Amino acid sequence: MEWSDLRIFLAIARAGTLGAAARSFGQSQPTMGRRLRALETAIGHTLFQRTGDGFVLTDEGSALLAHAERIEEEVLAAQRQLDGDDRQLGGTLRISSSDWFGIHLLTPVFAEFAKLQPRVVIELLTDHRLYSLPRREADIAFRITPFREAEVISRRLMHIEYGVYLKSGFKPPRAGDGAGTPLITMDMAFSDVPDAVWLQRVLPNAHIVSRSNNRDVQARMCGQGAGVAVLPRPLGDGIAGVRRIDLGEQPPGRNTYVGYHRDLKRQARLRALLDLVIERLAN
Amino acid sequence: MEWSDLRIFLAIARAGTLGAAARSFGQSQPTMGRRLRALETAIGHTLFQRTGDGFVLTDEGSALLAHAERIEEEVLAAQRQLDGDDRQLGGTLRISSSDWFGIHLLTPVFAEFAKLQPRVVIELLTDHRLYSLPRREADIAFRITPFREAEVISRRLMHIEYGVYLKSGFKPPRAGDGAGTPLITMDMAFSDVPDAVWLQRVLPNAHIVSRSNNRDVQARMCGQGAGVAVLPRPLGDGIAGVRRIDLGEQPPGRNTYVGYHRDLKRQARLRALLDLVIERLAN
DNA sequence: GGTTATCCATTCATATTTGAATGGATAAAT
DNA sequence: ATTTATCCATTCAAATATGAATGGATAACC
């Protein structure tokens, strides 16, 4: 049984004749007659009596009419819900990013977005797992490496400068040496990131006192006077009690990329959030 | 939007891949893919994310899934109801017949049918209107004239003999005369029915004292001694206190026909009732 | 690294559905 | 009685949907 034939049945029941139903439904009279016949055959019951004046519902037809009307209501409810979500940009967006990026750069933008689109729920995931966009583990991802997946649409979002930071009032280390200088750096798994490598090259005699995979942790240790740290400038410049020091050269910056799955290209809420992020952060 | 495509959507959501859905649904993979695309276009939302491992519901897809499942339940409820009506022979049957025929001949059969099929409600209409079968004013009609409508399926049901009746103990009139004999006969509109014409021919000098369109009224008057009446024998033979008299020749009998609309040919309850009526009454 | 299995998307031939045109039946108007 | 309008059913050509075959991509296994 074709569910769509129920819609034909509804139209005929309401119009009372095949011709009138055809005209209002936008399909030809013989087609509607045939599809009604197909429905009657599929369902095993005569739904109308055919007269010269039109079609009269049988008892079975009347019973089915009640069901068909409820089905129609459910279809319309579905359409209203989806239209409403679209127009009101309701729904959830799952975002993945690194921790400091999410905390310091994304939250202001998301707070602004929440005021603009109060019905969108943003779920920000900041652990180090690489969330799979194809598997819908995340809808939008911010990464420091370019996206390689074919089904991901991405762009470079911004360039982030890094800086070297030390607690205010502490004596800066000597560039090219660093003896006696405690370092705060990335954890072992990320010890090969460009800024960590750079720091050990510039202060070859310094010693590491603290490792973390969390930039905020590094920043807090630095602020407590534990040592020297390379931090993204958006983060470091905002930490109280630390200053940026000059070691004669700049640490390497990083690009940040944003990507989403191509199947969500036309999703209104994703587009709206992305537009705002780009407007506020892109450089 | 084709409602049937919702069924495709349901199958894919449940199977998780296009191929598996196609195999279980009995339609090819490309067709299901196309119909899903058509649905997504019609509804204006992406319902699945396509991955190498199969299809993953979007939020919109999940919302629609809930609606689609309710629609499916409604369709199945409709099918169960119609199947149940059919199997249990539930529903209404509207029957039209003349009054005495309904009262004396049909009621015993209908009482028996009610015991066999307690869920069928029989509505017996015995006024003189010619109920229209095409307009579903009646489902089955019993008439003394053959059915002429093209869409009506009919058959001769039985031959009914008529007899002349008089109160027991009264003196029979003289055939060919009837002077001084009161007659009980049909009303003016039906004064030309064969038995009424016959009675006046056989007793040309008799006088009419009572007319009625109701055979039971005629029989009751006869039983009260009001006069002579021609009655259908199934009726007259059952009246207490009257006897059938012989005027030298038999009054004309009548055939009774039964008809129903051809669109109801396969309706189970109609067939069942008709079979029982034929079994009990046909001659 | 090569092979196999599984996935979805696309192409092209075939099957099915659809609609314009026509015809028969009926009712209403003239 | 004839004409007109409206109804549904049927035929045949055109349009659309469908499925078999094929190809590209990915993951798992050897």
XYZ file of C-alpha atoms (C1' of nucleotides) in Angstrom:
626
model
C 0.000 0.000 0.000
C 1.321 3.423 -0.988
C 0.890 5.937 1.793
C 0.598 8.678 -0.788
C -2.597 7.057 -2.055
C -4.143 7.888 1.299
C -3.736 11.502 0.371
C -5.577 10.864 -2.886
C -8.317 9.166 -0.922
C -8.597 12.183 1.364
C -8.861 14.557 -1.553
C -11.634 12.519 -3.188
C -13.530 12.118 0.078
C -13.473 15.857 0.588
C -14.302 16.869 -2.971
C -17.012 14.240 -3.517
C -16.197 13.690 -7.170
C -13.150 12.475 -8.999
C -13.070 15.505 -11.287
C -13.260 18.063 -8.503
C -10.618 16.237 -6.495
C -8.361 16.099 -9.522
C -8.705 19.795 -10.175
C -7.952 20.802 -6.603
C -5.158 18.268 -6.129
C -3.464 19.103 -9.427
C -3.521 15.600 -10.849
C -5.637 14.228 -13.651
C -8.990 12.531 -13.096
C -7.983 9.129 -14.525
C -4.826 9.044 -12.410
C -6.746 9.754 -9.249
C -9.258 7.094 -10.167
C -6.508 4.580 -10.729
C -4.682 5.383 -7.549
C -7.897 5.044 -5.584
C -8.473 1.693 -7.206
C -4.934 0.672 -6.299
C -5.572 1.683 -2.698
C -8.846 -0.277 -2.602
C -7.070 -3.313 -3.957
C -4.170 -2.970 -1.528
C -6.401 -2.469 1.483
C -8.930 -5.086 0.382
C -12.014 -2.934 0.803
C -14.286 -0.827 -1.349
C -13.942 2.686 0.000
C -16.468 4.504 -2.217
C -19.589 3.717 -4.112
C -19.465 5.156 -7.577
C -22.544 7.030 -8.748
C -23.320 9.326 -11.631
C -23.272 12.156 -9.133
C -19.894 11.300 -7.675
C -18.424 9.116 -4.978
C -20.136 8.162 -1.721
C -18.106 6.825 1.175
C -18.748 3.251 2.266
C -18.584 2.390 5.950
C -15.031 1.185 5.408
C -14.258 4.396 3.609
C -15.597 6.408 6.516
C -13.485 4.446 8.960
C -10.379 5.002 6.882
C -11.175 8.688 6.536
C -10.761 9.196 10.272
C -7.347 7.530 10.188
C -6.262 9.422 7.082
C -7.148 12.716 8.699
C -4.988 11.895 11.677
C -2.138 10.929 9.384
C -2.465 14.238 7.596
C -2.327 16.081 10.884
C 0.853 14.239 11.781
C 2.430 15.112 8.422
C 1.513 18.767 8.861
C 2.855 18.718 12.416
C 6.151 17.350 11.124
C 6.354 20.053 8.487
C 5.553 22.763 11.006
C 8.197 21.488 13.388
C 10.892 21.356 10.740
C 9.886 24.721 9.312
C 9.843 26.171 12.799
C 13.283 24.832 13.620
C 14.615 26.274 10.417
C 13.056 29.671 10.758
C 13.763 29.985 14.436
C 17.171 28.348 14.090
C 16.310 25.908 16.878
C 18.325 22.818 17.614
C 21.744 21.847 18.827
C 25.176 22.573 17.466
C 28.128 20.532 18.680
C 31.444 22.361 18.501
C 34.885 20.951 19.124
C 37.961 23.048 19.724
C 41.065 23.128 21.912
C 40.442 24.185 25.475
C 42.031 27.632 25.574
C 40.606 28.499 22.163
C 37.128 27.587 23.284
C 37.407 29.318 26.641
C 39.007 32.538 25.561
C 38.043 33.115 21.953
C 34.849 31.197 21.334
C 32.873 31.860 24.482
C 32.468 35.578 23.856
C 31.223 34.880 20.340
C 28.905 32.124 21.534
C 27.520 34.336 24.281
C 26.699 36.913 21.653
C 25.156 34.226 19.437
C 22.997 32.977 22.330
C 21.473 36.438 22.600
C 20.826 36.541 18.851
C 19.489 32.972 18.562
C 18.208 31.877 21.955
C 16.823 28.613 20.660
C 20.092 27.160 19.474
C 21.861 25.087 22.076
C 25.638 25.117 21.667
C 27.578 22.189 23.000
C 31.283 22.984 23.213
C 33.631 20.025 23.468
C 37.194 20.919 24.351
C 38.995 17.726 25.049
C 41.780 16.579 22.833
C 39.949 13.839 20.981
C 39.668 14.428 17.319
C 35.926 14.558 16.984
C 34.634 12.972 13.793
C 32.531 15.278 11.707
C 31.349 12.511 9.399
C 30.105 10.529 12.357
C 28.401 13.628 13.703
C 30.470 13.639 16.854
C 30.719 17.344 16.157
C 29.041 19.692 13.744
C 31.817 22.306 13.622
C 35.459 21.760 14.505
C 38.254 24.255 15.152
C 41.708 22.767 14.631
C 45.249 23.944 14.289
C 45.825 21.538 11.422
C 44.089 21.720 8.071
C 41.180 19.347 7.456
C 41.977 16.451 5.196
C 38.602 14.696 5.039
C 36.996 14.986 1.622
C 33.513 15.503 2.999
C 34.552 18.372 5.222
C 34.234 21.946 4.081
C 36.887 24.053 5.797
C 38.652 27.334 5.697
C 41.503 29.006 7.507
C 39.937 31.127 10.182
C 42.726 33.123 11.776
C 46.418 33.384 12.450
C 47.353 33.276 16.140
C 50.529 34.828 17.353
C 52.391 33.285 20.309
C 54.464 35.054 22.919
C 56.867 34.283 25.738
C 55.540 35.113 29.190
C 57.071 35.526 32.660
C 55.707 36.701 35.956
C 55.941 40.451 36.318
C 59.001 41.566 38.248
C 60.956 38.403 37.537
C 64.261 38.683 35.714
C 64.110 37.585 32.070
C 66.451 34.781 31.015
C 69.351 35.385 28.693
C 68.495 34.554 25.088
C 70.541 31.677 23.739
C 71.232 30.366 27.221
C 68.482 30.116 29.790
C 70.545 28.494 32.438
C 68.651 28.410 35.709
C 65.377 29.184 33.966
C 62.395 26.988 34.747
C 60.156 26.256 31.778
C 56.505 25.539 31.594
C 55.667 23.638 28.431
C 53.421 21.146 26.672
C 52.920 17.615 27.852
C 54.943 14.809 26.327
C 52.392 13.909 23.672
C 52.539 17.458 22.335
C 56.168 18.157 23.024
C 56.816 18.535 19.324
C 54.492 21.425 18.694
C 56.338 24.333 17.036
C 56.274 26.752 19.968
C 57.523 24.136 22.457
C 60.343 23.183 20.139
C 61.124 26.858 19.599
C 61.346 27.589 23.316
C 63.846 24.835 23.963
C 65.936 25.992 21.025
C 66.022 29.603 22.269
C 66.738 28.637 25.890
C 68.795 25.493 25.477
C 69.998 25.444 29.030
C 66.703 26.013 30.705
C 64.985 23.190 32.546
C 61.373 22.136 32.401
C 59.495 22.303 35.675
C 55.968 21.854 34.447
C 54.188 20.135 31.580
C 50.554 20.292 30.687
C 48.297 19.720 27.715
C 46.204 22.610 28.938
C 47.258 26.134 27.948
C 45.297 27.632 30.791
C 47.209 25.521 33.243
C 50.474 26.707 31.731
C 49.299 30.289 31.964
C 48.288 29.895 35.601
C 51.643 28.332 36.535
C 53.401 31.176 34.821
C 51.301 33.665 36.752
C 52.252 31.934 39.958
C 55.897 32.460 39.143
C 56.731 28.881 38.280
C 58.549 29.717 35.122
C 58.576 30.874 31.531
C 55.893 29.810 29.124
C 55.059 30.275 25.450
C 51.405 31.029 25.140
C 49.005 32.141 22.448
C 48.879 35.878 22.720
C 45.070 36.070 23.031
C 45.528 33.962 26.158
C 48.758 35.288 27.547
C 47.945 38.952 27.068
C 44.866 38.461 29.213
C 46.584 36.890 32.232
C 47.021 39.173 35.240
C 50.504 39.480 36.706
C 52.464 38.227 33.717
C 54.249 40.148 31.027
C 55.448 39.267 27.617
C 59.199 39.220 27.239
C 61.401 39.614 24.195
C 63.986 36.959 23.490
C 65.212 38.532 20.327
C 62.919 36.662 17.989
C 59.233 35.830 17.785
C 57.965 32.345 18.504
C 56.152 30.708 15.559
C 52.448 31.469 15.177
C 49.768 29.007 14.241
C 46.775 29.041 11.938
C 43.409 27.906 13.116
C 41.020 26.227 10.700
C 37.286 25.725 10.949
C 35.433 22.889 9.289
C 32.027 21.299 9.047
C 30.507 18.363 7.184
C 29.298 19.209 3.731
C 25.863 17.681 4.377
C 25.189 20.473 6.831
C 26.068 23.161 4.366
C 22.562 24.508 4.176
C 21.687 24.088 7.829
C 20.570 27.529 8.889
C 21.815 27.536 12.454
C 25.233 26.283 11.470
C 25.597 28.937 8.832
C 24.499 31.644 11.213
C 26.993 30.643 13.881
C 29.797 30.287 11.398
C 29.101 33.698 9.904
C 29.293 35.302 13.334
C 32.505 33.471 14.263
C 34.118 34.520 11.019
C 32.984 38.090 11.486
C 34.365 38.301 14.995
C 37.550 36.247 14.776
C 38.803 35.929 11.244
C 42.060 37.548 10.283
C 5.876 15.763 -0.698
C 4.983 12.118 -1.252
C 3.754 10.504 1.939
C 5.119 7.198 0.693
C 8.626 8.640 0.828
C 8.200 8.842 4.588
C 8.053 5.101 4.579
C 11.323 4.992 2.671
C 12.820 7.359 5.208
C 11.667 5.102 8.036
C 13.201 2.042 6.426
C 16.553 3.779 5.953
C 16.548 5.180 9.482
C 15.957 1.734 10.872
C 18.412 -0.126 8.653
C 21.211 2.432 8.894
C 22.405 1.930 5.334
C 20.820 2.372 1.955
C 21.678 -1.146 0.855
C 20.239 -2.829 3.929
C 17.079 -0.751 3.736
C 16.717 -1.591 0.070
C 17.059 -5.288 0.689
C 14.536 -5.377 3.512
C 12.090 -3.028 1.794
C 12.249 -4.823 -1.529
C 13.252 -1.849 -3.622
C 16.597 -1.107 -5.218
C 19.308 0.935 -3.518
C 19.419 3.747 -6.085
C 15.654 4.113 -6.002
C 15.621 4.445 -2.236
C 18.458 6.944 -2.432
C 16.568 8.987 -4.966
C 13.333 8.945 -3.066
C 15.108 10.023 0.077
C 16.687 12.881 -1.857
C 13.272 13.809 -3.179
C 11.913 13.850 0.357
C 14.806 15.996 1.586
C 14.206 18.424 -1.247
C 10.466 18.525 -0.637
C 10.803 19.026 3.086
C 13.731 21.425 2.761
C 16.000 19.702 5.247
C 18.884 17.270 5.213
C 17.663 14.231 7.092
C 20.809 12.091 7.066
C 24.522 12.562 6.905
C 26.080 10.255 4.384
C 29.154 8.364 5.508
C 31.103 5.456 4.170
C 29.577 3.397 6.947
C 26.009 4.356 6.144
C 23.528 7.056 7.021
C 23.430 8.967 10.321
C 20.293 10.902 11.269
C 20.570 14.671 11.533
C 18.618 16.470 14.239
C 15.943 17.220 11.661
C 15.957 13.586 10.665
C 15.478 12.526 14.270
C 12.575 14.919 14.672
C 10.928 13.599 11.535
C 11.511 10.025 12.662
C 9.221 10.503 15.641
C 6.458 11.835 13.377
C 6.974 9.106 10.793
C 6.659 6.434 13.442
C 3.345 7.855 14.579
C 2.145 7.955 10.994
C 3.100 4.317 10.603
C 1.168 3.418 13.720
C -1.888 5.183 12.336
C -1.614 3.334 9.030
C -1.317 0.022 10.833
C -4.276 0.921 13.048
C -6.343 1.653 9.963
C -5.398 -1.671 8.426
C -6.176 -3.537 11.615
C -9.548 -1.878 11.911
C -10.522 -2.663 8.343
C -9.198 -6.201 8.584
C -11.029 -6.635 11.856
C -14.303 -5.372 10.446
C -13.942 -7.734 7.554
C -13.010 -10.767 9.548
C -15.516 -10.135 12.301
C -18.140 -8.959 9.856
C -18.676 -5.819 11.887
C -20.606 -2.829 10.627
C -24.055 -1.847 9.553
C -26.329 -3.217 6.866
C -29.329 -1.183 5.755
C -32.160 -3.258 4.354
C -35.312 -2.038 2.715
C -38.416 -4.170 2.158
C -42.206 -3.936 2.322
C -43.624 -3.933 5.795
C -45.264 -7.353 6.011
C -42.319 -8.957 4.227
C -39.914 -7.478 6.703
C -42.015 -8.288 9.730
C -43.048 -11.812 8.901
C -40.367 -13.206 6.647
C -37.211 -11.288 7.283
C -37.217 -10.889 11.045
C -36.812 -14.609 11.753
C -33.845 -14.743 9.379
C -32.331 -11.592 10.804
C -32.739 -12.866 14.344
C -30.841 -15.949 13.331
C -28.168 -13.839 11.644
C -27.788 -11.709 14.766
C -26.869 -14.839 16.700
C -24.361 -15.879 14.045
C -22.822 -12.419 13.529
C -23.426 -10.365 16.641
C -21.297 -7.458 15.445
C -23.409 -6.654 12.402
C -26.122 -4.119 13.019
C -29.098 -4.568 10.738
C -31.243 -1.553 9.976
C -34.550 -2.580 8.434
C -36.489 0.121 6.618
C -40.046 -0.821 5.711
C -41.699 2.305 4.493
C -42.821 2.592 0.929
C -40.099 4.863 -0.345
C -38.004 3.344 -3.021
C -34.645 3.453 -1.304
C -31.779 4.203 -3.650
C -29.057 1.636 -3.630
C -26.643 3.777 -5.629
C -27.002 6.577 -3.134
C -26.469 4.131 -0.300
C -29.859 4.757 1.171
C -29.979 0.988 1.500
C -27.459 -1.776 1.049
C -29.944 -4.547 0.219
C -33.442 -4.100 -1.105
C -36.344 -6.563 -1.368
C -38.897 -5.582 -3.983
C -41.842 -7.102 -5.825
C -40.627 -5.592 -9.072
C -37.419 -6.506 -10.848
C -34.448 -4.140 -10.455
C -33.751 -2.051 -13.480
C -30.675 -0.114 -12.349
C -27.542 -1.152 -14.206
C -25.342 -0.992 -11.122
C -27.579 -3.241 -9.072
C -26.981 -6.949 -8.856
C -30.264 -8.742 -8.275
C -31.968 -12.088 -8.380
C -35.423 -13.446 -7.945
C -35.656 -14.627 -4.389
C -39.013 -16.357 -4.030
C -42.524 -16.726 -5.339
C -45.240 -15.727 -2.900
C -48.683 -17.162 -3.159
C -51.709 -15.041 -2.177
C -54.950 -16.243 -0.679
C -58.411 -14.935 0.143
C -59.135 -14.712 3.840
C -62.286 -14.318 5.938
C -62.974 -14.433 9.652
C -63.605 -17.953 10.848
C -67.294 -18.792 11.094
C -68.347 -16.119 8.585
C -70.194 -17.131 5.494
C -68.075 -17.045 2.337
C -69.305 -14.865 -0.508
C -70.555 -16.298 -3.751
C -67.896 -16.353 -6.434
C -68.770 -14.134 -9.369
C -71.071 -11.996 -7.295
C -70.054 -10.840 -3.844
C -73.145 -8.749 -3.232
C -73.198 -7.650 0.382
C -69.587 -8.578 0.904
C -67.306 -6.029 2.533
C -63.837 -5.884 1.103
C -60.540 -4.954 2.701
C -58.036 -3.898 0.055
C -55.019 -1.780 -0.872
C -54.971 1.976 -0.622
C -55.688 4.091 -3.686
C -52.065 4.493 -4.709
C -51.768 0.693 -4.883
C -55.261 -0.115 -6.055
C -53.891 -1.518 -9.290
C -51.782 -4.245 -7.758
C -52.674 -7.627 -9.290
C -54.330 -9.182 -6.220
C -56.523 -6.101 -5.585
C -57.618 -6.052 -9.197
C -58.251 -9.785 -9.078
C -60.436 -9.537 -5.969
C -62.684 -6.920 -7.502
C -62.982 -8.991 -10.661
C -63.966 -12.130 -8.739
C -66.429 -10.318 -6.463
C -67.713 -7.559 -8.730
C -70.642 -6.685 -6.483
C -68.761 -6.526 -3.272
C -68.074 -3.165 -1.638
C -64.870 -1.870 -0.148
C -65.026 -1.035 3.526
C -61.335 -0.630 4.271
C -58.215 0.424 2.426
C -54.665 0.334 3.666
C -51.157 0.314 2.294
C -50.250 -1.969 5.187
C -50.843 -5.697 4.768
C -50.798 -6.251 8.491
C -53.572 -3.714 8.902
C -55.590 -5.546 6.297
C -54.999 -8.845 8.052
C -55.995 -7.410 11.423
C -59.203 -5.931 9.994
C -60.009 -9.246 8.455
C -59.433 -10.969 11.765
C -61.810 -8.498 13.406
C -64.510 -9.526 10.950
C -64.497 -6.388 8.889
C -64.481 -8.230 5.617
C -62.686 -10.264 3.008
C -59.048 -9.659 2.186
C -56.451 -11.017 -0.197
C -53.225 -11.511 1.664
C -49.881 -13.070 1.053
C -50.168 -16.588 2.356
C -47.149 -16.367 4.665
C -49.010 -13.558 6.360
C -52.593 -14.738 6.137
C -51.917 -18.296 7.180
C -50.383 -16.989 10.356
C -53.302 -14.840 11.485
C -55.398 -16.270 14.322
C -59.137 -16.453 13.763
C -59.135 -16.222 9.953
C -59.372 -18.921 7.371
C -58.538 -19.069 3.736
C -61.489 -19.486 1.449
C -61.789 -20.830 -2.052
C -63.424 -18.694 -4.690
C -62.896 -21.169 -7.473
C -59.623 -19.773 -8.682
C -56.303 -18.708 -7.113
C -55.378 -15.097 -6.800
C -52.191 -14.137 -8.652
C -48.958 -14.672 -6.805
C -45.986 -12.315 -6.843
C -42.264 -12.727 -7.127
C -39.922 -11.045 -4.724
C -36.518 -9.865 -5.862
C -33.428 -8.999 -3.862
C -30.785 -6.554 -5.021
C -27.662 -4.818 -3.864
C -25.191 -2.368 -5.382
C -22.404 -4.008 -7.355
C -19.702 -2.053 -5.445
C -20.637 -4.034 -2.338
C -20.271 -7.342 -4.058
C -17.292 -8.393 -2.019
C -18.437 -6.967 1.289
C -18.288 -9.880 3.663
C -21.204 -9.043 5.908
C -23.509 -8.372 2.997
C -22.618 -11.660 1.392
C -23.124 -13.519 4.630
C -26.582 -12.066 5.201
C -27.629 -12.629 1.646
C -26.526 -16.226 1.727
C -28.573 -16.863 4.836
C -31.678 -15.153 3.420
C -31.431 -17.172 0.228
C -30.933 -20.345 2.186
C -33.965 -19.735 4.332
C -36.427 -18.109 1.945
C -35.618 -18.853 -1.653
C -38.003 -20.980 -3.694
C 50.884 -3.425 -0.176
C 47.353 -6.028 -2.359
C 42.837 -8.117 -2.085
C 38.212 -8.377 -0.651
C 33.966 -6.630 1.060
C 30.870 -2.989 1.713
C 29.332 1.419 1.108
C 26.763 5.111 -1.918
C 26.374 7.596 -6.499
C 25.672 7.555 -11.434
C 24.328 5.841 -16.138
C 21.289 3.769 -19.308
C 17.678 0.655 -20.689
C 13.231 -0.984 -19.243
C 8.953 -0.735 -16.765
C 5.411 1.889 -14.860
C 2.740 5.947 -14.230
C 0.604 9.858 -15.960
C -2.271 12.867 -18.758
C -4.733 14.272 -23.103
C -8.314 12.708 -25.688
C -12.362 10.153 -26.259
C -16.642 7.759 -25.210
C -20.772 6.256 -22.609
C -24.171 7.423 -19.053
C -27.043 10.538 -16.528
C -29.387 14.703 -15.158
C -30.928 19.288 -15.999
C -32.328 22.935 -19.036
C -34.617 24.463 -23.175
C -37.478 15.550 -27.646
C -33.090 17.713 -28.045
C -29.143 19.991 -26.274
C -25.873 20.946 -22.802
C -23.238 20.017 -18.810
C -21.182 16.881 -15.718
C -19.895 12.573 -14.281
C -16.461 8.413 -14.480
C -13.977 4.821 -17.390
C -10.835 3.625 -21.097
C -7.130 4.096 -24.709
C -2.721 5.463 -26.285
C 1.315 8.365 -26.365
C 4.465 10.869 -23.436
C 6.716 11.463 -19.104
C 8.616 9.653 -15.057
C 10.278 6.081 -11.968
C 12.810 2.006 -11.435
C 16.476 -1.427 -11.475
C 20.751 -3.727 -13.359
C 25.253 -2.616 -14.060
C 29.171 0.023 -13.167
C 32.481 2.944 -10.776
C 34.770 5.398 -6.946
C 35.781 5.486 -1.980
C 36.762 3.391 2.353
C 37.794 -0.076 5.775
C 39.258 -4.576 7.120
C 41.949 -8.550 6.364
C 45.907 -11.225 4.771
